[in-house]
GROMACS .gro file of N, CA and C in nm:
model
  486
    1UNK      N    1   0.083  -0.120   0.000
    1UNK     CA    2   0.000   0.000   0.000
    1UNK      C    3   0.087   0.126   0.000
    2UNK      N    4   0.197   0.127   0.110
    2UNK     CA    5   0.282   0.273   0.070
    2UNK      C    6   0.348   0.294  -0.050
    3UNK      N    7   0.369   0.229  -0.183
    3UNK     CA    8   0.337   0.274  -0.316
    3UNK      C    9   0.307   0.380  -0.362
    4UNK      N   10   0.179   0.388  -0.317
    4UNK     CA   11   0.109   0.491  -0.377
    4UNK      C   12   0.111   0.625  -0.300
    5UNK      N   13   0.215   0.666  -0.155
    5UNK     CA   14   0.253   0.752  -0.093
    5UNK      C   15   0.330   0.774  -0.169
    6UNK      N   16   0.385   0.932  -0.167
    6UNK     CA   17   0.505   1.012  -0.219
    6UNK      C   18   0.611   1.028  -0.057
    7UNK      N   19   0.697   0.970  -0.131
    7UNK     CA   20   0.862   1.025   0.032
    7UNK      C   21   0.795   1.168   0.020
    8UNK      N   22   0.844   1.191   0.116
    8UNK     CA   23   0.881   1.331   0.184
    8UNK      C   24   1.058   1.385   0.122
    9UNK      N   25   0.975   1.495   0.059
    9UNK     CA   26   1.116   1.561  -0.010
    9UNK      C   27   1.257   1.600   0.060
   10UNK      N   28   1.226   1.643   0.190
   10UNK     CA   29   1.335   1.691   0.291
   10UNK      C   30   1.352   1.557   0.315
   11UNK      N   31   1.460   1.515   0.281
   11UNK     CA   32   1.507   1.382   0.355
   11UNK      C   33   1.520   1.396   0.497
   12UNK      N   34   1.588   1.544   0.531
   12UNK     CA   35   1.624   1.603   0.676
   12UNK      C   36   1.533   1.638   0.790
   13UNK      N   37   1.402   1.590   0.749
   13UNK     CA   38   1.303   1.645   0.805
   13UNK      C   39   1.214   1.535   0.847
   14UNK      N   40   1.241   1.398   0.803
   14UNK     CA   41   1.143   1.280   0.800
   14UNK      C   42   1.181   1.268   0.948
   15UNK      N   43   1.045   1.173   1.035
   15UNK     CA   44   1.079   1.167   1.157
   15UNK      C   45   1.049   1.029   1.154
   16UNK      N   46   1.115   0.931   1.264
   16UNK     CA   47   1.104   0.808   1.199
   16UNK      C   48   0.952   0.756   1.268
   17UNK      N   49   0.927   0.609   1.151
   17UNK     CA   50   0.801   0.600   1.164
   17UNK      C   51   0.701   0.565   1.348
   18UNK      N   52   0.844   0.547   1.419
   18UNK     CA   53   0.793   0.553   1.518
   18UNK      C   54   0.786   0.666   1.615
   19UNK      N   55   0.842   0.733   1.586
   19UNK     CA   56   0.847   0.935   1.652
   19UNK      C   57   0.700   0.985   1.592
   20UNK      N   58   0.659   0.924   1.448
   20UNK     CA   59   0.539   0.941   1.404
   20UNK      C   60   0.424   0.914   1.484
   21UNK      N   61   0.440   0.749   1.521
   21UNK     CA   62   0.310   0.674   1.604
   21UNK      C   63   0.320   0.776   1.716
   22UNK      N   64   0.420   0.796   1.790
   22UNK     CA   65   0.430   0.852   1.926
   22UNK      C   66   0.383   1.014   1.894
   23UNK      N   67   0.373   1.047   1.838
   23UNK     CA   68   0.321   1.170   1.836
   23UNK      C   69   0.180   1.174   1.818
   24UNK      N   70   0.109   1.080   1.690
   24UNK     CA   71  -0.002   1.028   1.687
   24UNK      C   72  -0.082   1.042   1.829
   25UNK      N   73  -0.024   0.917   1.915
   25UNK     CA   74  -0.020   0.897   2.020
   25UNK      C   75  -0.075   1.026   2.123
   26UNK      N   76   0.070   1.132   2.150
   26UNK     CA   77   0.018   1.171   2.240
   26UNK      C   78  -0.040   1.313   2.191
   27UNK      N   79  -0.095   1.338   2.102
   27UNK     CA   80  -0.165   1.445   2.039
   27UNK      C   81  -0.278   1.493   2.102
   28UNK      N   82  -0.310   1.633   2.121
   28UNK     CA   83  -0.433   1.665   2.164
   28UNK      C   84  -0.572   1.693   2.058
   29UNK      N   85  -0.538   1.707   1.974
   29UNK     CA   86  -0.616   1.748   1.855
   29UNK      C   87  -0.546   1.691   1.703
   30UNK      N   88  -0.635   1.683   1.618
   30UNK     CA   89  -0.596   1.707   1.445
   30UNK      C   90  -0.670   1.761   1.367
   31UNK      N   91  -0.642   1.709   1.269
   31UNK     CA   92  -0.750   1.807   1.172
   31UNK      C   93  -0.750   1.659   1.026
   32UNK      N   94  -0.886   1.629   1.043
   32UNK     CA   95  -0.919   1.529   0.951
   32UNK      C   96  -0.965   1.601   0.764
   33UNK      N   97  -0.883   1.552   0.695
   33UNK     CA   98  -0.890   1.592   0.567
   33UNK      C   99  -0.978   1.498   0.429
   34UNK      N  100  -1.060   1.504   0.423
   34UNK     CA  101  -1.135   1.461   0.343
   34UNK      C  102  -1.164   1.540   0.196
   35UNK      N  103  -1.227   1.429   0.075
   35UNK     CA  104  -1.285   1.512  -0.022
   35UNK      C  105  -1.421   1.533   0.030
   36UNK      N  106  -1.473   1.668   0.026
   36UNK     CA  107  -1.620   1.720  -0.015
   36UNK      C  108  -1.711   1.683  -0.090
   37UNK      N  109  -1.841   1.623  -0.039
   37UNK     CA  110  -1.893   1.560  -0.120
   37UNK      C  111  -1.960   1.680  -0.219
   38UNK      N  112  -1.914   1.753  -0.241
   38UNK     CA  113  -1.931   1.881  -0.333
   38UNK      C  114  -1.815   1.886  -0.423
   39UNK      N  115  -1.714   1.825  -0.397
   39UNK     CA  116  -1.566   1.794  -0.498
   39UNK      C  117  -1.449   1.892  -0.449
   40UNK      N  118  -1.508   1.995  -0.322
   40UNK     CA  119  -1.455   2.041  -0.297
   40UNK      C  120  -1.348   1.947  -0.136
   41UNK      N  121  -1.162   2.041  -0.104
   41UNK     CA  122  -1.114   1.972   0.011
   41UNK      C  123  -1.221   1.994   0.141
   42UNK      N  124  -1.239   1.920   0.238
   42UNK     CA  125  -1.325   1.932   0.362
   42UNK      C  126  -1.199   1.901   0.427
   43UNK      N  127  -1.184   2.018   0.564
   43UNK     CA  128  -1.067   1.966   0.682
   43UNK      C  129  -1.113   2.042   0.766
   44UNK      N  130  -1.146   1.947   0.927
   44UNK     CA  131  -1.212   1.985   1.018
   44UNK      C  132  -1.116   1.941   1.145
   45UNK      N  133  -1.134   1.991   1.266
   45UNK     CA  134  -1.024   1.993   1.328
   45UNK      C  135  -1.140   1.899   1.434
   46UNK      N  136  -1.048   1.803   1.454
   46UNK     CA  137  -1.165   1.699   1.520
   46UNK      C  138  -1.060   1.677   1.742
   47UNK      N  139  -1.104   1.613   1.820
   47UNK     CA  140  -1.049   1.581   1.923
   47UNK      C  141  -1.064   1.396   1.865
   48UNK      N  142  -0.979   1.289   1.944
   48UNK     CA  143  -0.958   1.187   1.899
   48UNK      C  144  -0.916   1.117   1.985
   49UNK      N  145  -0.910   0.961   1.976
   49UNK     CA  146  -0.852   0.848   2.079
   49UNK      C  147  -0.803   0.785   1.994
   50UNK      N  148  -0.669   0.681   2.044
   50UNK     CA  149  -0.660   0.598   1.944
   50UNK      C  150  -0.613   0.445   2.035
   51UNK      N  151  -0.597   0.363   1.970
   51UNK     CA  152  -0.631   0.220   2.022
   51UNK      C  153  -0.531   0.148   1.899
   52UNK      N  154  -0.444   0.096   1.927
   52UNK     CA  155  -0.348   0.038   1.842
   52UNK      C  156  -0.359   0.111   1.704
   53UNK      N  157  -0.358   0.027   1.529
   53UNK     CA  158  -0.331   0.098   1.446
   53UNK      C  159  -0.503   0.182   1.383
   54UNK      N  160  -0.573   0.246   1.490
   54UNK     CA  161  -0.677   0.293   1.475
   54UNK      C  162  -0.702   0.420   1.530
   55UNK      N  163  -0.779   0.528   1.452
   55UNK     CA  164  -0.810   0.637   1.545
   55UNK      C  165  -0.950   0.667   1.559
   56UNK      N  166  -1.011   0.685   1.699
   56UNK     CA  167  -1.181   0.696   1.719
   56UNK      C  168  -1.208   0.852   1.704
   57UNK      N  169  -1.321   0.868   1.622
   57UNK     CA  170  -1.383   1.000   1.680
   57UNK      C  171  -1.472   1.026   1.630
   58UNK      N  172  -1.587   1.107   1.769
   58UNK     CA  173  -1.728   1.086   1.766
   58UNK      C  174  -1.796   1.251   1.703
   59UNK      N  175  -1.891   1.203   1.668
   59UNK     CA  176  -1.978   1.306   1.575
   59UNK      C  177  -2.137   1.308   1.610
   60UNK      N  178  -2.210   1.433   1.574
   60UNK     CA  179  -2.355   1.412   1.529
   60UNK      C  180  -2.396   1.313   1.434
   61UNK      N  181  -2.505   1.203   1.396
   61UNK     CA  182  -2.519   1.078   1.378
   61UNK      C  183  -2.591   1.157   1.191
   62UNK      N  184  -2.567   1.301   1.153
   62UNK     CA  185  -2.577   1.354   1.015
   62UNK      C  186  -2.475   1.441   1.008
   63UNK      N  187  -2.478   1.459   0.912
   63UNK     CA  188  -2.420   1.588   0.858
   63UNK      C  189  -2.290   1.580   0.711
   64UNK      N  190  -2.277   1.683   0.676
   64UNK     CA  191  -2.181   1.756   0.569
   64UNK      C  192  -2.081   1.621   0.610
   65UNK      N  193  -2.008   1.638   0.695
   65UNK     CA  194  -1.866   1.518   0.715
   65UNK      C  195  -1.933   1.402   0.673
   66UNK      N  196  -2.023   1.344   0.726
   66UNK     CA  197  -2.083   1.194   0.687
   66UNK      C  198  -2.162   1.220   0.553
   67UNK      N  199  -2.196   1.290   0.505
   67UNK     CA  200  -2.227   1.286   0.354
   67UNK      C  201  -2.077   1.224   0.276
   68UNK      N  202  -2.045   1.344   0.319
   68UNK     CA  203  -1.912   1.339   0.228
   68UNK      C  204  -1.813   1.154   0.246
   69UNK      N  205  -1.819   1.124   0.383
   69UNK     CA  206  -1.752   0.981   0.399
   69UNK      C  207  -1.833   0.931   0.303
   70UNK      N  208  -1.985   0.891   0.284
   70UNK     CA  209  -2.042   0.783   0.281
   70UNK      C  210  -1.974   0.821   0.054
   71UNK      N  211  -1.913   0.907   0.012
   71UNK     CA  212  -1.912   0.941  -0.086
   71UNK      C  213  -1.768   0.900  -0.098
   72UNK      N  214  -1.674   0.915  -0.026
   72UNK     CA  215  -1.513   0.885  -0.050
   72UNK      C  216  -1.497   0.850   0.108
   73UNK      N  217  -1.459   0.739   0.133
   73UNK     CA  218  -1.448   0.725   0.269
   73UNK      C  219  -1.250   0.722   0.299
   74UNK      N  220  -1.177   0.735   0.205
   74UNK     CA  221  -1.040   0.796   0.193
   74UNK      C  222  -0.971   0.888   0.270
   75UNK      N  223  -0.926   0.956   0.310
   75UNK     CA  224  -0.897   1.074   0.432
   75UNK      C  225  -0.777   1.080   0.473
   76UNK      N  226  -0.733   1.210   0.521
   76UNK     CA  227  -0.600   1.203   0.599
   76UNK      C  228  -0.619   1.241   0.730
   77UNK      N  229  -0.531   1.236   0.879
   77UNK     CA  230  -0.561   1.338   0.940
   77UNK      C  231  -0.389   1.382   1.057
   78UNK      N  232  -0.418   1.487   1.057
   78UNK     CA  233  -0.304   1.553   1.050
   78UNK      C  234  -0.263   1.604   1.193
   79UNK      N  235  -0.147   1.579   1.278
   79UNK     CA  236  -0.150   1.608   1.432
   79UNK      C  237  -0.007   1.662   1.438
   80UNK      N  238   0.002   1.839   1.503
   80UNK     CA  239   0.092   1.901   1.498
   80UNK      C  240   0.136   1.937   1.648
   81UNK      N  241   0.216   1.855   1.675
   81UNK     CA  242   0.302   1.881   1.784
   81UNK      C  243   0.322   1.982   1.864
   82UNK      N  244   0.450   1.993   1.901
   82UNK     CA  245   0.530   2.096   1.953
   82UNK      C  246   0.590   2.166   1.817
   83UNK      N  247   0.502   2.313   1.815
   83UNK     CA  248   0.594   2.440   1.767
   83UNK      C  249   0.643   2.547   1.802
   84UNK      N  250   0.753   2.633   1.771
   84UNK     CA  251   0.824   2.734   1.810
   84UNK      C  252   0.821   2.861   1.684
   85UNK      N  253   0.792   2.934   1.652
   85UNK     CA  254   0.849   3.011   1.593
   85UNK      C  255   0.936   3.100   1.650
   86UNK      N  256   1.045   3.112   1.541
   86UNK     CA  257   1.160   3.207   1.554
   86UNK      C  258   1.167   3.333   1.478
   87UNK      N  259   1.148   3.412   1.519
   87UNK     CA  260   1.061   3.511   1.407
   87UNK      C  261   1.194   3.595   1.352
   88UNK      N  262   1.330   3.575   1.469
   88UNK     CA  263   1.444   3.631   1.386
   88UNK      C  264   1.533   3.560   1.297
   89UNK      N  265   1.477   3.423   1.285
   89UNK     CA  266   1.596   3.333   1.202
   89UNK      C  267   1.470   3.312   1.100
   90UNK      N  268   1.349   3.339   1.090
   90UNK     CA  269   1.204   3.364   0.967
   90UNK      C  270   1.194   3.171   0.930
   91UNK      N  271   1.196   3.126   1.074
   91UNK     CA  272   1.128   3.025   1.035
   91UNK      C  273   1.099   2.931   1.165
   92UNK      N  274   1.010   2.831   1.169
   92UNK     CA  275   0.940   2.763   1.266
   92UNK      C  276   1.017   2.663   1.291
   93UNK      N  277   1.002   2.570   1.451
   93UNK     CA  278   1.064   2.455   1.478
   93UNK      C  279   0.892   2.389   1.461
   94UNK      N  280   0.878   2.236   1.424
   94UNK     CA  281   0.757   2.194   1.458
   94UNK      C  282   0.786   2.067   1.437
   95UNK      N  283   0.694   1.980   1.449
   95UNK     CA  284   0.680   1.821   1.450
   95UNK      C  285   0.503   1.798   1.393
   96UNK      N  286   0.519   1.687   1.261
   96UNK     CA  287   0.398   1.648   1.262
   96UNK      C  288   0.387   1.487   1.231
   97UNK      N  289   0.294   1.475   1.182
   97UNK     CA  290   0.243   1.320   1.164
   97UNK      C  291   0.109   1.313   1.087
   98UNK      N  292   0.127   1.281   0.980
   98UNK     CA  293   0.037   1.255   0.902
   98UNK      C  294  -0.033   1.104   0.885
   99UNK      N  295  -0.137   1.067   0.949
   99UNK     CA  296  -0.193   0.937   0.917
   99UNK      C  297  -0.300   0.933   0.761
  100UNK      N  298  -0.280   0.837   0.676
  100UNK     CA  299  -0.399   0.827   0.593
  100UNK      C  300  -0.469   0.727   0.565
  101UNK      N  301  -0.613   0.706   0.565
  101UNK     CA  302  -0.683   0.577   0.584
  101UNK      C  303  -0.773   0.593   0.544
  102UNK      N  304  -0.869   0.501   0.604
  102UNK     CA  305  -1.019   0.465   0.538
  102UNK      C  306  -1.089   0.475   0.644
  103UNK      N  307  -1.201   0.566   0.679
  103UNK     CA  308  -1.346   0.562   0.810
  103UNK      C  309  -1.413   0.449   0.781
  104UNK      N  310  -1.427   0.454   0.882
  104UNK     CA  311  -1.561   0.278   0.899
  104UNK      C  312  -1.670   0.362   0.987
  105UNK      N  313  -1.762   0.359   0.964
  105UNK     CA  314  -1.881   0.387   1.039
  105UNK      C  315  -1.979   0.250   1.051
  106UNK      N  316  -2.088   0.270   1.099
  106UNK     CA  317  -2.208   0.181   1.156
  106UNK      C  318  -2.096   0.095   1.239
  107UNK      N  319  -2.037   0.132   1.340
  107UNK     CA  320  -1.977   0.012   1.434
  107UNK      C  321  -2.055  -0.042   1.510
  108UNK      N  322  -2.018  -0.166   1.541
  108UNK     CA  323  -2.075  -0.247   1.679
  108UNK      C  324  -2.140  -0.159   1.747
  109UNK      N  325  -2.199  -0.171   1.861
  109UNK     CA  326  -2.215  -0.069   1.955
  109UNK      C  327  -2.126  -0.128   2.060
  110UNK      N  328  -2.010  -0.235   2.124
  110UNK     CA  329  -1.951  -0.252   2.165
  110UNK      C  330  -1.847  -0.195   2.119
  111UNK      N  331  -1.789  -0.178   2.031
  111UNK     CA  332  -1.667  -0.085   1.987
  111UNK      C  333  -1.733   0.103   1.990
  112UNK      N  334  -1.848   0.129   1.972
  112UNK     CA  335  -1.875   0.241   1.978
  112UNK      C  336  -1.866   0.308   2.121
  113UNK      N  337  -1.896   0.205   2.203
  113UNK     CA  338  -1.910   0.225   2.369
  113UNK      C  339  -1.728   0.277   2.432
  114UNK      N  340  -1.681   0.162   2.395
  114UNK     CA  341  -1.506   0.167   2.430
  114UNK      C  342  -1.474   0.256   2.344
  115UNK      N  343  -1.493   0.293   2.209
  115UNK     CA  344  -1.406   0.423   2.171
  115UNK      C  345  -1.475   0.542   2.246
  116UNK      N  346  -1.629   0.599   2.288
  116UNK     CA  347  -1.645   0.657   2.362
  116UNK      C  348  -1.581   0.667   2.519
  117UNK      N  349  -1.564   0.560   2.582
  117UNK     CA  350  -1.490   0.537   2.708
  117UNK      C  351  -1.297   0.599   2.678
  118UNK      N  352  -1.302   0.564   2.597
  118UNK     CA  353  -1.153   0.588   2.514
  118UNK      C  354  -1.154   0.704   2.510
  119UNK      N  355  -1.231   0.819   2.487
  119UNK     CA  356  -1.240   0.939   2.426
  119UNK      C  357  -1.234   1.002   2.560
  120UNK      N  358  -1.305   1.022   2.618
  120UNK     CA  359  -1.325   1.028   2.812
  120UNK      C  360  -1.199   1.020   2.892
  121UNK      N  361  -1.181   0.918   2.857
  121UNK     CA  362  -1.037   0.879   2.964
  121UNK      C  363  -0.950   0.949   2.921
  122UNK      N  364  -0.939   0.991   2.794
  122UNK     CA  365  -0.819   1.077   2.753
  122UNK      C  366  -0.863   1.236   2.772
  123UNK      N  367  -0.915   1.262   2.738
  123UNK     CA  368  -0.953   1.409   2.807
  123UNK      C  369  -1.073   1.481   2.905
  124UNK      N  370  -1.101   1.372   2.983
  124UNK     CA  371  -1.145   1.393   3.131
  124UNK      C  372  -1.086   1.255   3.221
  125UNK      N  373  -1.000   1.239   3.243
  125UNK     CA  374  -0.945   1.098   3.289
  125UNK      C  375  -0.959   1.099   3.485
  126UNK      N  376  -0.997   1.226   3.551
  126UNK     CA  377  -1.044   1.259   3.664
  126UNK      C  378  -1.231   1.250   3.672
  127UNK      N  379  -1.300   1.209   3.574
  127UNK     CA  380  -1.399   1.200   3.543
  127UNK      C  381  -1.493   1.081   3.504
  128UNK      N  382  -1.461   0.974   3.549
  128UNK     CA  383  -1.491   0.873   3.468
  128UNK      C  384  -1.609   0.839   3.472
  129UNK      N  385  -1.656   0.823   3.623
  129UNK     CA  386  -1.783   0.839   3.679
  129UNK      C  387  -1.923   0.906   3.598
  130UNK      N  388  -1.881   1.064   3.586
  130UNK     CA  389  -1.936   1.141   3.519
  130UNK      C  390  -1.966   1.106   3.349
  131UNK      N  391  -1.818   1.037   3.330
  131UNK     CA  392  -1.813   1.056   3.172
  131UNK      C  393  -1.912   0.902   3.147
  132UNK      N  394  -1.963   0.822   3.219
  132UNK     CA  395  -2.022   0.729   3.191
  132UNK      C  396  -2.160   0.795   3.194
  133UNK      N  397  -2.230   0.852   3.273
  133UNK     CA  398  -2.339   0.904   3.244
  133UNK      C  399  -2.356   0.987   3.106
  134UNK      N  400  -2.283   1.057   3.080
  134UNK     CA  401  -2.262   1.150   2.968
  134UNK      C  402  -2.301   1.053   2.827
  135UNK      N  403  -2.204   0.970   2.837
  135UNK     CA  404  -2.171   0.832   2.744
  135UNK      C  405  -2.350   0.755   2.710
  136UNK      N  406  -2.367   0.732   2.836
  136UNK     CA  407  -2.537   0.688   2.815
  136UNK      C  408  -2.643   0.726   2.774
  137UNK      N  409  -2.618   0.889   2.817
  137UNK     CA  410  -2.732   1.011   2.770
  137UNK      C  411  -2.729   1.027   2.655
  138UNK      N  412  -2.603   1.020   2.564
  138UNK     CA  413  -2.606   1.109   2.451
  138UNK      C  414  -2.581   0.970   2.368
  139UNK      N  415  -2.554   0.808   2.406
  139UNK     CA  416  -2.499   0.729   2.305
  139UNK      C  417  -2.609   0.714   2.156
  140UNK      N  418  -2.722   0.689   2.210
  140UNK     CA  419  -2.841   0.683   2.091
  140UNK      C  420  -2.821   0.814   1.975
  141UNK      N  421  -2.756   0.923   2.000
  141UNK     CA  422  -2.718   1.000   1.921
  141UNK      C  423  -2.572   1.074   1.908
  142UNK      N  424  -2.509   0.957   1.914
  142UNK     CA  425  -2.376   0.955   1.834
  142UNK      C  426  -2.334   0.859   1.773
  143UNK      N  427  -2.253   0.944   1.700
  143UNK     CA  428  -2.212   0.841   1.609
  143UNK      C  429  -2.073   0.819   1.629
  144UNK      N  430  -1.988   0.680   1.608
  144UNK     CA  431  -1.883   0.713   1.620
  144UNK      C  432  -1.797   0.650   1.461
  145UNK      N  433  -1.681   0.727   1.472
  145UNK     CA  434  -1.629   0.686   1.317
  145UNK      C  435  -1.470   0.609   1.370
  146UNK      N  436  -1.385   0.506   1.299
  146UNK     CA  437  -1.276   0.459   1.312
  146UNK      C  438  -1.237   0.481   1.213
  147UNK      N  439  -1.071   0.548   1.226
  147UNK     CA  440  -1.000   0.555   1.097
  147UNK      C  441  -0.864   0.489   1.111
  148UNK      N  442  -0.904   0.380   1.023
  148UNK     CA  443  -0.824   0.221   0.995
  148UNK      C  444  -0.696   0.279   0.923
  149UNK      N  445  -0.557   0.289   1.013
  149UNK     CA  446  -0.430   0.410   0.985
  149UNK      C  447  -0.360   0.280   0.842
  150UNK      N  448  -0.337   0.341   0.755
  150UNK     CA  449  -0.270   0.248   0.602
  150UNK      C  450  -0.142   0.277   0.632
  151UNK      N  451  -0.100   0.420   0.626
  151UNK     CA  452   0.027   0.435   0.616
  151UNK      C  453   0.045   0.613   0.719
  152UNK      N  454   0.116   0.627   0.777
  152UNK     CA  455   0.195   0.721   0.895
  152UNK      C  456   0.337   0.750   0.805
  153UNK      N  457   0.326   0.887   0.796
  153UNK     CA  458   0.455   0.973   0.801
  153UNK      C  459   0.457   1.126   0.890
  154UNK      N  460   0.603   1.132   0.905
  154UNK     CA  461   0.631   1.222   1.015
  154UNK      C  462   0.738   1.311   0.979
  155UNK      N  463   0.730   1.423   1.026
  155UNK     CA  464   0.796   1.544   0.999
  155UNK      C  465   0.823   1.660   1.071
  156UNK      N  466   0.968   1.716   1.083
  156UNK     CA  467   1.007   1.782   1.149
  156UNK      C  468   1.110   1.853   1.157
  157UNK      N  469   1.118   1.998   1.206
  157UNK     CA  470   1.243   2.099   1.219
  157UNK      C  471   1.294   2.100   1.347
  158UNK      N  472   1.408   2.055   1.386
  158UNK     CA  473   1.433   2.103   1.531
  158UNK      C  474   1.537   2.205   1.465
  159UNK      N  475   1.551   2.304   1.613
  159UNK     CA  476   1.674   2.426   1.531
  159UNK      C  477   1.684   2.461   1.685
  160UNK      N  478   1.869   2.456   1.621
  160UNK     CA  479   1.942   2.470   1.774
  160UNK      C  480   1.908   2.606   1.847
  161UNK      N  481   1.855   2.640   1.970
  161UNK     CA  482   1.884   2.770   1.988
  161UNK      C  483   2.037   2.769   2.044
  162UNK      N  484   2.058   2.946   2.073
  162UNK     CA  485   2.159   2.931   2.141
  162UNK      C  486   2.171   3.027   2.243
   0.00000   0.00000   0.00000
């Protein structure tokens, strides 16, 4: 399947594929890139969990994003690290990680439950209690999506200060 990826031109800049996962990993946010089911790019900045080579994240059970999956279910999504700009040397330190895959929707409702529990624990993890009620109230109207990771690349400037 990575074939049909292009290298990364900066040879100097690739981060290896496991500085990739680990960033994946401990990311607070990304931004999921899809085609528009209008033909136009769609990129929405989503919150996320992930669970071995998979990433969860939950939505309203319509809309513009799920049009558009059920039309190209293809996608990238994109998680940017630690950055610095240096505004006197006119350029940025940063780290990213690009995953690209395929959404799966209509899950189990056993996998929908644990990627919700998944989602919780990672950003209310003093909450769990709470986040199970939450989880119950609102499960009949969410939806949740998995994006099945094909191929991970990673990228990055470090720059010495001094």
């Amino acid at each position: 399947m990575d074939s049909v990826f292009r290298d990364i031109r900066r040879k100097d800049r690739v981060l290896s594929c496991d500085a990739a996962w680990k960033l994946l990993e401990r990311g607070e946010y990304g931004f999921l890139a899809m085609q528009g089911m209008n033909g136009y790019g769609y990129g929405i900045p989503l919150s996320y969990a992930m669970r071995d080579r998979s990433l969860y994240f939950h939505c309203a059970p319509s809309g513009f994003k799920l049009d558009s999956l059920d039309v190209c279910d293809r996608v990238s999504f994109c998680v940017v690290g630690r950055t610095e700009v240096m505004p006197a040397r006119f350029t940025t330190a940063y780290e990213s990680a690009l995953a690209f895959g395929r959404i799966r929707r209509s899950l189990p409702e056993a996998e929908r439950l644990e990627a919700l529990r998944l989602l919780a624990a990672k950003y209310s993890p003093d909450y769990r209690e709470t986040a199970e009620k939450y989880i119950a109230g609102s499960f009949g109207r969410t939806e949740v999506l998995r994006l099945d990771i094909e191929h991970v690349t990673g990228k990055g400037k470090r720059i010495e200060t001094k």
